[in-house]
Amino acid sequence: MCHEADDSLVRLSLALPDEAATLSLGARLAAVLQPGMSVWLSGDLGAGKTTLARGLLRALHYEGRVKSPTFSLVEVYSFSSFNLYHFDLYRFADPLEWEEAGFREYFNPNALCLVEWPERAAGCLPAPDVEVRLAFSGEGRVAELVGRTEAGRRCLQRLVV
Ligand SMILES: Nc1ncnc2c1ncn2[C@@H]1O[C@H](COP(=O)(O)OP(=O)(O)O)[C@@H](O)[C@H]1O
Ligand SMILES: [Mg+2]
Protein backbone atom coordinates (compact mmCIF):
# COMPACT_ATOMS: atom_id res chain seq x y z
CA MET A 1 0.00 0.00 0.00
CA CYS A 2 1.32 3.46 -0.67
CA HIS A 3 0.02 6.43 1.18
CA GLU A 4 0.54 10.01 0.22
CA ALA A 5 -0.94 12.85 2.18
CA ASP A 6 -0.75 16.60 2.03
CA ASP A 7 -3.17 19.39 2.88
CA SER A 8 -5.10 19.18 -0.34
CA LEU A 9 -5.26 15.50 -1.15
CA VAL A 10 -5.19 12.04 0.34
CA ARG A 11 -4.57 9.37 -2.22
CA LEU A 12 -4.25 5.66 -1.54
CA SER A 13 -3.35 2.84 -3.86
CA LEU A 14 -4.36 -0.65 -2.83
CA ALA A 15 -3.78 -4.00 -4.50
CA LEU A 16 -6.93 -6.14 -4.57
CA PRO A 17 -5.70 -9.60 -5.62
CA ASP A 18 -9.09 -11.29 -5.44
CA GLU A 19 -12.79 -10.73 -4.89
CA ALA A 20 -12.39 -11.12 -1.12
CA ALA A 21 -10.01 -8.16 -1.12
CA THR A 22 -12.60 -5.97 -2.88
CA LEU A 23 -15.29 -7.05 -0.40
CA SER A 24 -12.93 -6.29 2.45
CA LEU A 25 -12.13 -2.80 1.12
CA GLY A 26 -15.90 -2.18 1.04
CA ALA A 27 -16.12 -3.31 4.66
CA ARG A 28 -13.27 -1.03 5.68
CA LEU A 29 -14.98 1.89 3.97
CA ALA A 30 -18.21 1.08 5.82
CA ALA A 31 -16.34 1.58 9.09
CA VAL A 32 -15.15 5.09 8.24
CA LEU A 33 -17.84 6.65 6.02
CA GLN A 34 -20.62 8.70 7.57
CA PRO A 35 -24.19 9.47 6.48
CA GLY A 36 -24.22 12.59 4.33
CA MET A 37 -21.22 11.46 2.31
CA SER A 38 -21.08 10.43 -1.29
CA VAL A 39 -18.64 8.01 -2.88
CA TRP A 40 -17.97 7.64 -6.58
CA LEU A 41 -17.06 4.18 -7.83
CA SER A 42 -15.32 4.38 -11.20
CA GLY A 43 -13.86 1.72 -13.43
CA ASP A 44 -14.69 -0.38 -16.47
CA LEU A 45 -17.42 -3.01 -16.58
CA GLY A 46 -16.33 -5.86 -14.31
CA ALA A 47 -13.80 -3.79 -12.37
CA GLY A 48 -15.49 -4.60 -9.05
CA LYS A 49 -17.67 -1.56 -8.29
CA THR A 50 -20.75 -3.56 -7.31
CA THR A 51 -18.58 -6.05 -5.40
CA LEU A 52 -17.20 -3.19 -3.31
CA ALA A 53 -20.73 -1.92 -2.63
CA ARG A 54 -21.71 -5.47 -1.60
CA GLY A 55 -18.80 -5.66 0.88
CA LEU A 56 -19.82 -2.32 2.32
CA LEU A 57 -23.48 -3.32 2.70
CA ARG A 58 -22.59 -6.65 4.29
CA ALA A 59 -20.39 -4.85 6.82
CA LEU A 60 -23.44 -2.74 7.68
CA HIS A 61 -25.22 -6.06 8.40
CA TYR A 62 -27.44 -5.97 5.34
CA GLU A 63 -28.20 -9.66 4.87
CA GLY A 64 -30.15 -9.65 1.62
CA ARG A 65 -29.01 -9.84 -1.96
CA VAL A 66 -27.10 -6.80 -3.23
CA LYS A 67 -28.36 -6.35 -6.76
CA SER A 68 -26.62 -4.30 -9.40
CA PRO A 69 -28.82 -1.24 -9.96
CA THR A 70 -28.07 -1.26 -13.68
CA PHE A 71 -31.71 -1.24 -14.72
CA SER A 72 -33.29 0.59 -11.80
CA LEU A 73 -30.53 3.26 -11.67
CA VAL A 74 -30.75 3.13 -7.87
CA GLU A 75 -31.28 0.57 -5.11
CA VAL A 76 -32.36 1.85 -1.71
CA TYR A 77 -31.23 0.27 1.56
CA SER A 78 -32.78 1.53 4.79
CA PHE A 79 -30.83 1.37 8.00
CA SER A 80 -32.07 2.56 11.38
CA SER A 81 -30.50 6.01 11.21
CA PHE A 82 -29.80 6.56 7.52
CA ASN A 83 -30.50 5.36 4.00
CA LEU A 84 -27.91 4.02 1.63
CA TYR A 85 -28.52 4.77 -2.05
CA HIS A 86 -26.58 2.64 -4.49
CA PHE A 87 -26.66 4.20 -7.94
CA ASP A 88 -25.53 2.67 -11.20
CA LEU A 89 -25.72 5.35 -13.87
CA TYR A 90 -24.41 3.25 -16.75
CA ARG A 91 -27.73 3.63 -18.58
CA PHE A 92 -28.29 7.18 -17.51
CA ALA A 93 -28.99 9.40 -20.48
CA ASP A 94 -31.37 12.18 -19.60
CA PRO A 95 -30.58 14.93 -17.04
CA LEU A 96 -34.30 15.70 -16.96
CA GLU A 97 -34.89 12.21 -15.59
CA TRP A 98 -32.49 13.04 -12.77
CA GLU A 99 -34.63 16.01 -11.75
CA GLU A 100 -37.93 14.23 -12.23
CA ALA A 101 -36.91 11.18 -10.25
CA GLY A 102 -35.91 13.46 -7.39
CA PHE A 103 -32.42 12.00 -7.24
CA ARG A 104 -31.01 15.34 -6.13
CA GLU A 105 -32.80 14.94 -2.79
CA TYR A 106 -31.14 11.57 -2.28
CA PHE A 107 -27.90 13.43 -1.55
CA ASN A 108 -28.78 14.62 1.94
CA PRO A 109 -27.29 14.50 5.45
CA ASN A 110 -29.16 11.29 6.28
CA ALA A 111 -28.00 9.38 3.25
CA LEU A 112 -24.84 7.61 2.23
CA CYS A 113 -24.64 7.56 -1.57
CA LEU A 114 -22.55 5.14 -3.62
CA VAL A 115 -22.42 5.97 -7.32
CA GLU A 116 -21.26 3.64 -10.08
CA TRP A 117 -20.60 5.33 -13.44
CA PRO A 118 -20.72 8.86 -12.00
CA GLU A 119 -19.20 10.25 -15.19
CA ARG A 120 -22.49 9.50 -16.99
CA ALA A 121 -24.29 12.13 -14.90
CA ALA A 122 -21.43 14.55 -14.49
CA GLY A 123 -23.53 17.69 -14.68
CA CYS A 124 -26.16 16.45 -12.22
CA LEU A 125 -24.15 14.88 -9.44
CA PRO A 126 -22.86 16.73 -6.41
CA ALA A 127 -19.11 16.44 -5.89
CA PRO A 128 -18.06 13.29 -4.05
CA ASP A 129 -16.29 13.06 -0.72
CA VAL A 130 -14.32 10.05 -1.83
CA GLU A 131 -13.54 8.76 -5.27
CA VAL A 132 -12.67 5.08 -5.69
CA ARG A 133 -11.17 4.12 -9.03
CA LEU A 134 -10.94 0.41 -9.75
CA ALA A 135 -8.83 -1.03 -12.53
CA PHE A 136 -7.88 -4.48 -13.79
CA SER A 137 -4.44 -5.72 -12.77
CA GLY A 138 -3.51 -9.23 -13.88
CA GLU A 139 -6.08 -11.60 -12.37
CA GLY A 140 -6.97 -9.04 -9.72
CA ARG A 141 -7.69 -5.33 -9.39
CA VAL A 142 -6.08 -2.19 -8.04
CA ALA A 143 -7.97 0.55 -6.26
CA GLU A 144 -7.04 4.17 -6.06
CA LEU A 145 -8.90 6.18 -3.44
CA VAL A 146 -8.88 9.96 -3.42
CA GLY A 147 -10.34 12.21 -0.73
CA ARG A 148 -12.17 15.09 -2.40
CA THR A 149 -13.49 16.91 0.67
CA GLU A 150 -12.15 17.49 4.15
CA ALA A 151 -14.54 14.82 5.48
CA GLY A 152 -13.52 12.41 2.74
CA ARG A 153 -9.83 12.94 3.47
CA ARG A 154 -10.40 12.25 7.16
CA CYS A 155 -12.14 8.99 6.24
CA LEU A 156 -9.20 7.86 4.17
CA GLN A 157 -6.76 8.78 6.91
CA ARG A 158 -8.78 6.60 9.30
CA LEU A 159 -8.79 3.83 6.70
CA VAL A 160 -5.01 3.52 6.74
CA VAL A 161 -4.45 3.49 10.50
N1 LIG B 1 -10.15 -7.86 -6.70
C1 LIG B 1 -10.74 -8.72 -7.55
N2 LIG B 1 -10.01 -9.65 -8.20
C2 LIG B 1 -10.62 -10.50 -9.07
N3 LIG B 1 -11.94 -10.49 -9.37
C3 LIG B 1 -12.71 -9.57 -8.75
C4 LIG B 1 -12.15 -8.64 -7.83
N4 LIG B 1 -13.15 -7.83 -7.37
C5 LIG B 1 -14.28 -8.24 -7.99
N5 LIG B 1 -14.02 -9.27 -8.83
C6 LIG B 1 -14.97 -9.96 -9.72
O1 LIG B 1 -15.23 -9.15 -10.83
C7 LIG B 1 -16.52 -9.46 -11.35
C8 LIG B 1 -17.28 -8.21 -11.70
O2 LIG B 1 -17.48 -7.46 -10.53
P1 LIG B 1 -18.59 -6.33 -10.39
O3 LIG B 1 -18.46 -5.88 -8.99
O4 LIG B 1 -19.90 -6.79 -10.86
O5 LIG B 1 -18.02 -5.22 -11.39
P2 LIG B 1 -18.64 -3.80 -11.82
O6 LIG B 1 -19.75 -3.45 -10.89
O7 LIG B 1 -17.47 -2.86 -11.73
O8 LIG B 1 -19.09 -3.97 -13.25
C9 LIG B 1 -17.22 -10.30 -10.30
O9 LIG B 1 -17.25 -11.63 -10.79
C10 LIG B 1 -16.32 -10.21 -9.10
O10 LIG B 1 -16.31 -11.39 -8.35
MG1 LIG C 1 -21.71 -2.79 -11.27
PDB file of C-alpha atoms and ligand atoms in Angstrom:
ATOM      1  CA  MET A   1       0.000   0.000   0.000  1.00  0.00           C
ATOM      2  CA  CYS A   2       1.320   3.457  -0.672  1.00  0.00           C
ATOM      3  CA  HIS A   3       0.022   6.433   1.180  1.00  0.00           C
ATOM      4  CA  GLU A   4       0.543  10.008   0.217  1.00  0.00           C
ATOM      5  CA  ALA A   5      -0.944  12.848   2.184  1.00  0.00           C
ATOM      6  CA  ASP A   6      -0.752  16.599   2.028  1.00  0.00           C
ATOM      7  CA  ASP A   7      -3.166  19.393   2.884  1.00  0.00           C
ATOM      8  CA  SER A   8      -5.102  19.185  -0.342  1.00  0.00           C
ATOM      9  CA  LEU A   9      -5.255  15.501  -1.149  1.00  0.00           C
ATOM     10  CA  VAL A  10      -5.191  12.040   0.337  1.00  0.00           C
ATOM     11  CA  ARG A  11      -4.567   9.374  -2.224  1.00  0.00           C
ATOM     12  CA  LEU A  12      -4.248   5.658  -1.535  1.00  0.00           C
ATOM     13  CA  SER A  13      -3.352   2.840  -3.862  1.00  0.00           C
ATOM     14  CA  LEU A  14      -4.363  -0.647  -2.828  1.00  0.00           C
ATOM     15  CA  ALA A  15      -3.782  -4.003  -4.496  1.00  0.00           C
ATOM     16  CA  LEU A  16      -6.931  -6.145  -4.570  1.00  0.00           C
ATOM     17  CA  PRO A  17      -5.695  -9.597  -5.622  1.00  0.00           C
ATOM     18  CA  ASP A  18      -9.087 -11.291  -5.435  1.00  0.00           C
ATOM     19  CA  GLU A  19     -12.789 -10.726  -4.886  1.00  0.00           C
ATOM     20  CA  ALA A  20     -12.395 -11.119  -1.120  1.00  0.00           C
ATOM     21  CA  ALA A  21     -10.013  -8.156  -1.117  1.00  0.00           C
ATOM     22  CA  THR A  22     -12.597  -5.966  -2.884  1.00  0.00           C
ATOM     23  CA  LEU A  23     -15.291  -7.047  -0.395  1.00  0.00           C
ATOM     24  CA  SER A  24     -12.929  -6.287   2.453  1.00  0.00           C
ATOM     25  CA  LEU A  25     -12.132  -2.796   1.124  1.00  0.00           C
ATOM     26  CA  GLY A  26     -15.896  -2.183   1.037  1.00  0.00           C
ATOM     27  CA  ALA A  27     -16.122  -3.314   4.658  1.00  0.00           C
ATOM     28  CA  ARG A  28     -13.266  -1.029   5.680  1.00  0.00           C
ATOM     29  CA  LEU A  29     -14.985   1.891   3.975  1.00  0.00           C
ATOM     30  CA  ALA A  30     -18.210   1.076   5.824  1.00  0.00           C
ATOM     31  CA  ALA A  31     -16.336   1.576   9.087  1.00  0.00           C
ATOM     32  CA  VAL A  32     -15.151   5.087   8.237  1.00  0.00           C
ATOM     33  CA  LEU A  33     -17.837   6.646   6.016  1.00  0.00           C
ATOM     34  CA  GLN A  34     -20.624   8.702   7.570  1.00  0.00           C
ATOM     35  CA  PRO A  35     -24.195   9.472   6.477  1.00  0.00           C
ATOM     36  CA  GLY A  36     -24.215  12.594   4.331  1.00  0.00           C
ATOM     37  CA  MET A  37     -21.221  11.458   2.305  1.00  0.00           C
ATOM     38  CA  SER A  38     -21.078  10.429  -1.290  1.00  0.00           C
ATOM     39  CA  VAL A  39     -18.640   8.009  -2.885  1.00  0.00           C
ATOM     40  CA  TRP A  40     -17.967   7.641  -6.584  1.00  0.00           C
ATOM     41  CA  LEU A  41     -17.056   4.178  -7.832  1.00  0.00           C
ATOM     42  CA  SER A  42     -15.324   4.383 -11.196  1.00  0.00           C
ATOM     43  CA  GLY A  43     -13.855   1.717 -13.429  1.00  0.00           C
ATOM     44  CA  ASP A  44     -14.686  -0.385 -16.469  1.00  0.00           C
ATOM     45  CA  LEU A  45     -17.417  -3.014 -16.579  1.00  0.00           C
ATOM     46  CA  GLY A  46     -16.333  -5.860 -14.308  1.00  0.00           C
ATOM     47  CA  ALA A  47     -13.801  -3.789 -12.366  1.00  0.00           C
ATOM     48  CA  GLY A  48     -15.495  -4.600  -9.046  1.00  0.00           C
ATOM     49  CA  LYS A  49     -17.668  -1.563  -8.286  1.00  0.00           C
ATOM     50  CA  THR A  50     -20.747  -3.561  -7.308  1.00  0.00           C
ATOM     51  CA  THR A  51     -18.585  -6.047  -5.397  1.00  0.00           C
ATOM     52  CA  LEU A  52     -17.200  -3.194  -3.306  1.00  0.00           C
ATOM     53  CA  ALA A  53     -20.731  -1.919  -2.630  1.00  0.00           C
ATOM     54  CA  ARG A  54     -21.707  -5.468  -1.599  1.00  0.00           C
ATOM     55  CA  GLY A  55     -18.801  -5.661   0.876  1.00  0.00           C
ATOM     56  CA  LEU A  56     -19.817  -2.320   2.319  1.00  0.00           C
ATOM     57  CA  LEU A  57     -23.477  -3.325   2.698  1.00  0.00           C
ATOM     58  CA  ARG A  58     -22.589  -6.646   4.289  1.00  0.00           C
ATOM     59  CA  ALA A  59     -20.393  -4.854   6.818  1.00  0.00           C
ATOM     60  CA  LEU A  60     -23.443  -2.738   7.685  1.00  0.00           C
ATOM     61  CA  HIS A  61     -25.225  -6.060   8.397  1.00  0.00           C
ATOM     62  CA  TYR A  62     -27.439  -5.968   5.339  1.00  0.00           C
ATOM     63  CA  GLU A  63     -28.201  -9.663   4.872  1.00  0.00           C
ATOM     64  CA  GLY A  64     -30.147  -9.648   1.617  1.00  0.00           C
ATOM     65  CA  ARG A  65     -29.008  -9.836  -1.958  1.00  0.00           C
ATOM     66  CA  VAL A  66     -27.105  -6.802  -3.234  1.00  0.00           C
ATOM     67  CA  LYS A  67     -28.358  -6.345  -6.760  1.00  0.00           C
ATOM     68  CA  SER A  68     -26.619  -4.303  -9.396  1.00  0.00           C
ATOM     69  CA  PRO A  69     -28.825  -1.243  -9.959  1.00  0.00           C
ATOM     70  CA  THR A  70     -28.065  -1.258 -13.680  1.00  0.00           C
ATOM     71  CA  PHE A  71     -31.715  -1.242 -14.718  1.00  0.00           C
ATOM     72  CA  SER A  72     -33.294   0.590 -11.800  1.00  0.00           C
ATOM     73  CA  LEU A  73     -30.525   3.255 -11.671  1.00  0.00           C
ATOM     74  CA  VAL A  74     -30.751   3.135  -7.866  1.00  0.00           C
ATOM     75  CA  GLU A  75     -31.283   0.571  -5.113  1.00  0.00           C
ATOM     76  CA  VAL A  76     -32.362   1.847  -1.709  1.00  0.00           C
ATOM     77  CA  TYR A  77     -31.232   0.270   1.562  1.00  0.00           C
ATOM     78  CA  SER A  78     -32.784   1.531   4.785  1.00  0.00           C
ATOM     79  CA  PHE A  79     -30.832   1.368   8.000  1.00  0.00           C
ATOM     80  CA  SER A  80     -32.066   2.557  11.382  1.00  0.00           C
ATOM     81  CA  SER A  81     -30.501   6.012  11.209  1.00  0.00           C
ATOM     82  CA  PHE A  82     -29.804   6.560   7.517  1.00  0.00           C
ATOM     83  CA  ASN A  83     -30.497   5.362   3.998  1.00  0.00           C
ATOM     84  CA  LEU A  84     -27.914   4.023   1.630  1.00  0.00           C
ATOM     85  CA  TYR A  85     -28.524   4.767  -2.046  1.00  0.00           C
ATOM     86  CA  HIS A  86     -26.581   2.643  -4.491  1.00  0.00           C
ATOM     87  CA  PHE A  87     -26.665   4.197  -7.940  1.00  0.00           C
ATOM     88  CA  ASP A  88     -25.526   2.668 -11.204  1.00  0.00           C
ATOM     89  CA  LEU A  89     -25.725   5.354 -13.874  1.00  0.00           C
ATOM     90  CA  TYR A  90     -24.413   3.250 -16.754  1.00  0.00           C
ATOM     91  CA  ARG A  91     -27.726   3.631 -18.576  1.00  0.00           C
ATOM     92  CA  PHE A  92     -28.292   7.183 -17.510  1.00  0.00           C
ATOM     93  CA  ALA A  93     -28.994   9.405 -20.481  1.00  0.00           C
ATOM     94  CA  ASP A  94     -31.366  12.183 -19.596  1.00  0.00           C
ATOM     95  CA  PRO A  95     -30.579  14.932 -17.044  1.00  0.00           C
ATOM     96  CA  LEU A  96     -34.302  15.695 -16.956  1.00  0.00           C
ATOM     97  CA  GLU A  97     -34.887  12.212 -15.587  1.00  0.00           C
ATOM     98  CA  TRP A  98     -32.489  13.041 -12.772  1.00  0.00           C
ATOM     99  CA  GLU A  99     -34.626  16.010 -11.748  1.00  0.00           C
ATOM    100  CA  GLU A 100     -37.931  14.234 -12.229  1.00  0.00           C
ATOM    101  CA  ALA A 101     -36.910  11.178 -10.252  1.00  0.00           C
ATOM    102  CA  GLY A 102     -35.908  13.457  -7.387  1.00  0.00           C
ATOM    103  CA  PHE A 103     -32.415  12.000  -7.238  1.00  0.00           C
ATOM    104  CA  ARG A 104     -31.012  15.336  -6.135  1.00  0.00           C
ATOM    105  CA  GLU A 105     -32.801  14.940  -2.788  1.00  0.00           C
ATOM    106  CA  TYR A 106     -31.142  11.569  -2.284  1.00  0.00           C
ATOM    107  CA  PHE A 107     -27.905  13.429  -1.550  1.00  0.00           C
ATOM    108  CA  ASN A 108     -28.779  14.623   1.939  1.00  0.00           C
ATOM    109  CA  PRO A 109     -27.286  14.504   5.451  1.00  0.00           C
ATOM    110  CA  ASN A 110     -29.160  11.292   6.283  1.00  0.00           C
ATOM    111  CA  ALA A 111     -27.995   9.378   3.254  1.00  0.00           C
ATOM    112  CA  LEU A 112     -24.845   7.612   2.225  1.00  0.00           C
ATOM    113  CA  CYS A 113     -24.637   7.557  -1.568  1.00  0.00           C
ATOM    114  CA  LEU A 114     -22.547   5.138  -3.623  1.00  0.00           C
ATOM    115  CA  VAL A 115     -22.424   5.973  -7.317  1.00  0.00           C
ATOM    116  CA  GLU A 116     -21.258   3.644 -10.078  1.00  0.00           C
ATOM    117  CA  TRP A 117     -20.601   5.329 -13.440  1.00  0.00           C
ATOM    118  CA  PRO A 118     -20.715   8.863 -11.997  1.00  0.00           C
ATOM    119  CA  GLU A 119     -19.203  10.255 -15.191  1.00  0.00           C
ATOM    120  CA  ARG A 120     -22.493   9.498 -16.990  1.00  0.00           C
ATOM    121  CA  ALA A 121     -24.294  12.130 -14.895  1.00  0.00           C
ATOM    122  CA  ALA A 122     -21.429  14.545 -14.486  1.00  0.00           C
ATOM    123  CA  GLY A 123     -23.527  17.695 -14.681  1.00  0.00           C
ATOM    124  CA  CYS A 124     -26.156  16.453 -12.224  1.00  0.00           C
ATOM    125  CA  LEU A 125     -24.153  14.884  -9.437  1.00  0.00           C
ATOM    126  CA  PRO A 126     -22.863  16.726  -6.408  1.00  0.00           C
ATOM    127  CA  ALA A 127     -19.108  16.443  -5.888  1.00  0.00           C
ATOM    128  CA  PRO A 128     -18.061  13.291  -4.047  1.00  0.00           C
ATOM    129  CA  ASP A 129     -16.286  13.065  -0.717  1.00  0.00           C
ATOM    130  CA  VAL A 130     -14.318  10.045  -1.825  1.00  0.00           C
ATOM    131  CA  GLU A 131     -13.536   8.758  -5.269  1.00  0.00           C
ATOM    132  CA  VAL A 132     -12.672   5.079  -5.691  1.00  0.00           C
ATOM    133  CA  ARG A 133     -11.167   4.120  -9.028  1.00  0.00           C
ATOM    134  CA  LEU A 134     -10.945   0.412  -9.745  1.00  0.00           C
ATOM    135  CA  ALA A 135      -8.828  -1.032 -12.530  1.00  0.00           C
ATOM    136  CA  PHE A 136      -7.883  -4.477 -13.789  1.00  0.00           C
ATOM    137  CA  SER A 137      -4.445  -5.716 -12.772  1.00  0.00           C
ATOM    138  CA  GLY A 138      -3.513  -9.234 -13.877  1.00  0.00           C
ATOM    139  CA  GLU A 139      -6.078 -11.601 -12.373  1.00  0.00           C
ATOM    140  CA  GLY A 140      -6.969  -9.038  -9.715  1.00  0.00           C
ATOM    141  CA  ARG A 141      -7.686  -5.334  -9.392  1.00  0.00           C
ATOM    142  CA  VAL A 142      -6.079  -2.193  -8.043  1.00  0.00           C
ATOM    143  CA  ALA A 143      -7.973   0.553  -6.262  1.00  0.00           C
ATOM    144  CA  GLU A 144      -7.044   4.171  -6.062  1.00  0.00           C
ATOM    145  CA  LEU A 145      -8.897   6.184  -3.438  1.00  0.00           C
ATOM    146  CA  VAL A 146      -8.884   9.956  -3.421  1.00  0.00           C
ATOM    147  CA  GLY A 147     -10.336  12.210  -0.732  1.00  0.00           C
ATOM    148  CA  ARG A 148     -12.168  15.092  -2.402  1.00  0.00           C
ATOM    149  CA  THR A 149     -13.488  16.909   0.671  1.00  0.00           C
ATOM    150  CA  GLU A 150     -12.147  17.487   4.147  1.00  0.00           C
ATOM    151  CA  ALA A 151     -14.542  14.820   5.482  1.00  0.00           C
ATOM    152  CA  GLY A 152     -13.517  12.414   2.736  1.00  0.00           C
ATOM    153  CA  ARG A 153      -9.831  12.940   3.466  1.00  0.00           C
ATOM    154  CA  ARG A 154     -10.405  12.248   7.158  1.00  0.00           C
ATOM    155  CA  CYS A 155     -12.140   8.986   6.241  1.00  0.00           C
ATOM    156  CA  LEU A 156      -9.197   7.857   4.171  1.00  0.00           C
ATOM    157  CA  GLN A 157      -6.764   8.784   6.914  1.00  0.00           C
ATOM    158  CA  ARG A 158      -8.775   6.597   9.299  1.00  0.00           C
ATOM    159  CA  LEU A 159      -8.789   3.827   6.705  1.00  0.00           C
ATOM    160  CA  VAL A 160      -5.007   3.519   6.737  1.00  0.00           C
ATOM    161  CA  VAL A 161      -4.450   3.490  10.501  1.00  0.00           C
TER     162      VAL A 161
HETATM  163  N1  LIG B   1     -10.145  -7.859  -6.705  1.00  0.00           N
HETATM  164  C1  LIG B   1     -10.739  -8.716  -7.553  1.00  0.00           C
HETATM  165  N2  LIG B   1     -10.013  -9.646  -8.200  1.00  0.00           N
HETATM  166  C2  LIG B   1     -10.619 -10.497  -9.074  1.00  0.00           C
HETATM  167  N3  LIG B   1     -11.940 -10.492  -9.368  1.00  0.00           N
HETATM  168  C3  LIG B   1     -12.708  -9.570  -8.753  1.00  0.00           C
HETATM  169  C4  LIG B   1     -12.150  -8.641  -7.826  1.00  0.00           C
HETATM  170  N4  LIG B   1     -13.150  -7.832  -7.373  1.00  0.00           N
HETATM  171  C5  LIG B   1     -14.275  -8.238  -7.993  1.00  0.00           C
HETATM  172  N5  LIG B   1     -14.016  -9.272  -8.830  1.00  0.00           N
HETATM  173  C6  LIG B   1     -14.973  -9.964  -9.722  1.00  0.00           C
HETATM  174  O1  LIG B   1     -15.234  -9.149 -10.833  1.00  0.00           O
HETATM  175  C7  LIG B   1     -16.524  -9.461 -11.354  1.00  0.00           C
HETATM  176  C8  LIG B   1     -17.277  -8.211 -11.700  1.00  0.00           C
HETATM  177  O2  LIG B   1     -17.479  -7.456 -10.535  1.00  0.00           O
HETATM  178  P1  LIG B   1     -18.588  -6.331 -10.391  1.00  0.00           P
HETATM  179  O3  LIG B   1     -18.460  -5.876  -8.994  1.00  0.00           O
HETATM  180  O4  LIG B   1     -19.905  -6.789 -10.861  1.00  0.00           O
HETATM  181  O5  LIG B   1     -18.023  -5.217 -11.394  1.00  0.00           O
HETATM  182  P2  LIG B   1     -18.640  -3.797 -11.825  1.00  0.00           P
HETATM  183  O6  LIG B   1     -19.747  -3.446 -10.889  1.00  0.00           O
HETATM  184  O7  LIG B   1     -17.469  -2.857 -11.732  1.00  0.00           O
HETATM  185  O8  LIG B   1     -19.091  -3.971 -13.248  1.00  0.00           O
HETATM  186  C9  LIG B   1     -17.218 -10.301 -10.295  1.00  0.00           C
HETATM  187  O9  LIG B   1     -17.246 -11.626 -10.789  1.00  0.00           O
HETATM  188  C10 LIG B   1     -16.320 -10.208  -9.097  1.00  0.00           C
HETATM  189  O10 LIG B   1     -16.306 -11.390  -8.352  1.00  0.00           O
HETATM  190 MG    MG B   2     -21.706  -2.785 -11.265  1.00  0.00          MG
END
